[in-house]
N, CA, C and O atoms as a MOPAC input file, in Angstrom:
PM7 MOZYME 1SCF
protein

 N     17.55400 1    22.44300 1     4.97100 1
 C     17.82100 1    20.60500 1     5.29600 1
 C     15.90400 1    20.70100 1     5.94200 1
 O     15.07200 1    19.82500 1     6.17500 1
 N     15.88000 1    22.14800 1     6.02700 1
 C     14.97200 1    21.98500 1     8.03000 1
 C     13.22900 1    21.88000 1     5.72100 1
 O     12.23400 1    21.18900 1     5.50000 1
 N     13.79800 1    22.72700 1     5.06200 1
 C     12.38200 1    22.69300 1     4.64900 1
 C     12.54000 1    20.82700 1     3.29500 1
 O     11.50100 1    20.55600 1     2.69300 1
 N     13.69300 1    19.94400 1     3.06700 1
 C     13.58800 1    19.29900 1     2.20000 1
 C     12.83000 1    18.00900 1     3.42900 1
 O     12.04500 1    17.11300 1     3.12100 1
 N     13.43100 1    18.34000 1     4.93800 1
 C     12.50600 1    17.01700 1     5.40200 1
 C     10.95500 1    17.52600 1     5.75500 1
 O     10.03600 1    16.71800 1     5.62500 1
 N     10.71800 1    18.74700 1     6.15900 1
 C      9.12200 1    19.11400 1     5.32800 1
 C      8.67700 1    18.84800 1     3.90300 1
 O      7.56200 1    18.37100 1     3.69300 1
 N      8.96600 1    18.94900 1     3.56200 1
 C      9.02600 1    18.34100 1     2.15100 1
 C      8.86900 1    17.06800 1     1.89100 1
 O      8.15700 1    16.74500 1     0.94000 1
 N      9.35500 1    16.32300 1     2.50100 1
 C      9.75000 1    14.32200 1     3.38300 1
 C      8.87700 1    14.31700 1     3.07700 1
 O      8.37300 1    14.23600 1     1.95700 1
 N      8.34000 1    14.44300 1     4.48000 1
 C      7.23300 1    14.16700 1     5.75300 1
 C      5.81800 1    14.69800 1     4.53100 1
 O      4.99100 1    13.89600 1     4.09600 1
 N      5.84600 1    16.21200 1     4.17300 1
 C      3.74400 1    16.30700 1     3.36300 1
 C      4.04700 1    14.85300 1     2.37300 1
 O      3.11400 1    14.05600 1     2.27300 1
 N      5.66000 1    14.48200 1     1.50100 1
 C      5.03000 1    13.49100 1     0.50100 1
 C      4.21200 1    12.14600 1     1.49200 1
 O      3.15900 1    11.51200 1     1.42600 1
 N      5.07900 1    12.18300 1     2.13700 1
 C      4.19100 1    10.28000 1     3.68800 1
 C      3.03000 1    11.37500 1     3.84000 1
 O      1.95100 1    11.56000 1     3.27700 1
 N      3.49300 1    11.78900 1     4.50000 1
 C      1.42900 1    13.00000 1     4.96000 1
 C      0.24400 1    12.20700 1     3.45900 1
 O     -0.92500 1    11.83100 1     3.54800 1
 N      0.86400 1    12.21000 1     2.64400 1
 C      0.02600 1    12.80600 1     1.15400 1
 C     -0.66300 1    11.71500 1     0.96100 1
 O     -1.86600 1    11.48400 1     0.83100 1
 N      0.99200 1    10.60200 1     0.96500 1
 C      0.41800 1     9.52500 1     0.65500 1
 C     -0.54800 1     8.07900 1     1.55500 1
 O     -1.34400 1     7.22000 1     1.17700 1
 N      0.23000 1     8.54200 1     3.18400 1
 C     -0.72300 1     7.99500 1     3.40000 1
 C     -2.75900 1     7.98900 1     3.35100 1
 O     -3.67700 1     7.18300 1     3.19500 1
 N     -2.50700 1     9.74600 1     3.64900 1
 C     -3.63000 1     9.38400 1     3.87300 1
 C     -4.23600 1     9.21100 1     2.32200 1
 O     -5.44200 1     8.97300 1     2.38300 1
 N     -3.85000 1     9.25300 1     1.26100 1
 C     -4.11700 1     9.03000 1     0.14500 1
 C     -4.23500 1     7.66800 1    -0.26200 1
 O     -4.52600 1     7.48700 1    -1.44500 1
 N     -4.00800 1     6.29400 1     0.75100 1
 C     -4.23600 1     5.14200 1     0.52000 1
 C     -5.02900 1     5.08200 1     1.42600 1
 O     -5.58200 1     3.99300 1     1.27900 1
 N     -5.78300 1     5.98500 1     3.00200 1
 C     -6.05900 1     6.02100 1     3.88100 1
 C     -7.87900 1     5.38900 1     3.30600 1
 O     -8.77100 1     5.23300 1     4.14000 1
 N     -7.41100 1     7.01200 1     1.40100 1
 C     -9.18700 1     7.66400 1     1.06000 1
 C     -9.74000 1     6.67900 1     0.43500 1
 O    -10.91500 1     6.33700 1     0.56100 1
 N     -8.40500 1     5.86300 1    -0.71000 1
 C     -8.23300 1     4.63600 1    -1.49000 1
 C     -9.54200 1     3.03800 1    -0.66700 1
 O    -10.36400 1     2.20600 1    -1.05300 1
 N     -8.92100 1     3.49800 1     0.51500 1
 C     -9.14800 1     1.66100 1     0.79500 1
 C    -10.67200 1     2.06700 1     1.76200 1
 O    -11.46600 1     1.27700 1     2.27200 1
 N    -10.68500 1     3.11800 1     1.76400 1
 C    -12.79700 1     3.60800 1     2.70800 1
 C    -13.58300 1     4.04100 1     1.30200 1
 O    -14.80100 1     3.91000 1     1.18800 1
 N    -13.00300 1     4.40300 1     0.58300 1
 C    -14.24100 1     4.50600 1    -0.57100 1
 C    -14.40400 1     2.53800 1    -1.80100 1
 O    -15.15600 1     2.25100 1    -2.73300 1
 N    -13.00400 1     1.51600 1    -0.90700 1
 C    -13.33800 1     0.65200 1    -1.85000 1
 C    -14.36800 1    -0.28800 1    -1.05000 1
 O    -15.12900 1    -1.09700 1    -1.58100 1
 N    -14.25800 1    -0.04600 1     0.24800 1
 C    -14.92300 1    -0.14200 1     1.77000 1
 C    -16.41400 1    -0.11200 1     0.13700 1
 O    -16.84600 1    -0.64000 1    -0.88800 1
 N    -16.51000 1     0.89500 1     1.06500 1
 C    -17.62900 1     1.76800 1     0.44400 1
 C    -18.49500 1     0.73900 1    -0.81900 1
 O    -19.56100 1     0.13300 1    -0.70300 1
 N    -17.62400 1     0.83300 1    -1.92300 1
 C    -18.46500 1     0.62200 1    -3.78900 1
 C    -18.83100 1    -0.37100 1    -3.07200 1
 O    -20.01100 1    -0.66700 1    -3.26100 1
 N    -17.99300 1    -1.35700 1    -1.90600 1
 C    -17.75700 1    -3.40700 1    -1.95800 1
 C    -19.28800 1    -3.05500 1    -0.82400 1
 O    -20.24700 1    -3.19600 1    -1.58200 1
 N    -19.68500 1    -2.77800 1     0.22000 1
 C    -20.62200 1    -2.25400 1     0.42200 1
 C    -21.97600 1    -2.22200 1    -0.90200 1
 O    -22.75700 1    -2.99700 1    -1.45400 1
 N    -21.59900 1    -0.82500 1    -0.91200 1
 C    -22.99300 1    -0.70900 1    -2.30600 1
 C    -23.24200 1    -1.95500 1    -3.53700 1
 O    -24.25300 1    -2.05900 1    -4.23200 1
 N    -22.22700 1    -2.69600 1    -3.57300 1
 C    -22.27100 1    -3.27000 1    -4.46700 1
 C    -23.51600 1    -4.42500 1    -3.98900 1
 O    -24.56600 1    -4.79100 1    -4.51700 1
 N    -22.65500 1    -4.84800 1    -2.44700 1
 C    -23.63600 1    -5.57300 1    -1.95900 1
 C    -25.67100 1    -5.72700 1    -1.30000 1
 O    -26.52100 1    -6.50500 1    -0.86800 1
 N    -25.34600 1    -4.07200 1    -1.76300 1
 C    -26.79100 1    -3.29900 1    -1.03400 1
 C    -27.83600 1    -3.74300 1    -2.55000 1
 O    -28.91200 1    -4.26900 1    -2.83800 1
 N    -26.47600 1    -3.02100 1    -3.26700 1
 C    -27.57700 1    -2.38300 1    -4.72900 1
 C    -27.48500 1    -4.38100 1    -5.94700 1
 O    -28.03600 1    -4.59900 1    -7.02600 1
 N    -27.21300 1    -4.67600 1    -5.69200 1
 C    -26.47900 1    -5.94000 1    -6.62000 1
 C    -26.58700 1    -7.78000 1    -5.51700 1
 O    -25.70200 1    -8.60900 1    -5.30800 1
 N    -28.26700 1    -7.75100 1    -5.01500 1
 C    -27.75300 1    -9.14600 1    -3.59200 1
 C    -27.87500 1    -9.91500 1    -4.63100 1
 O    -28.24500 1    -9.76800 1    -5.79600 1
 N    -27.23700 1   -11.32900 1    -3.54800 1
 C    -26.66900 1   -12.10500 1    -4.66500 1
 C    -28.30400 1   -12.85600 1    -4.63100 1
 O    -29.09100 1   -12.64100 1    -3.70900 1
 N    -28.71300 1   -14.04500 1    -6.19000 1
 C    -28.96900 1   -14.30000 1    -6.39600 1
 C    -28.51200 1   -16.43600 1    -5.53800 1
 O    -29.12500 1   -17.41600 1    -5.96200 1

């Protein structure tokens, strides 16, 4: 049982990390787009 529990927690943690990373990447890319492609 303990193993199953840790497995579920690990899955949850990896999902959280992945979502944080993706949101950070989106912010970085949008910032880069603003800098590289100036609004005409």
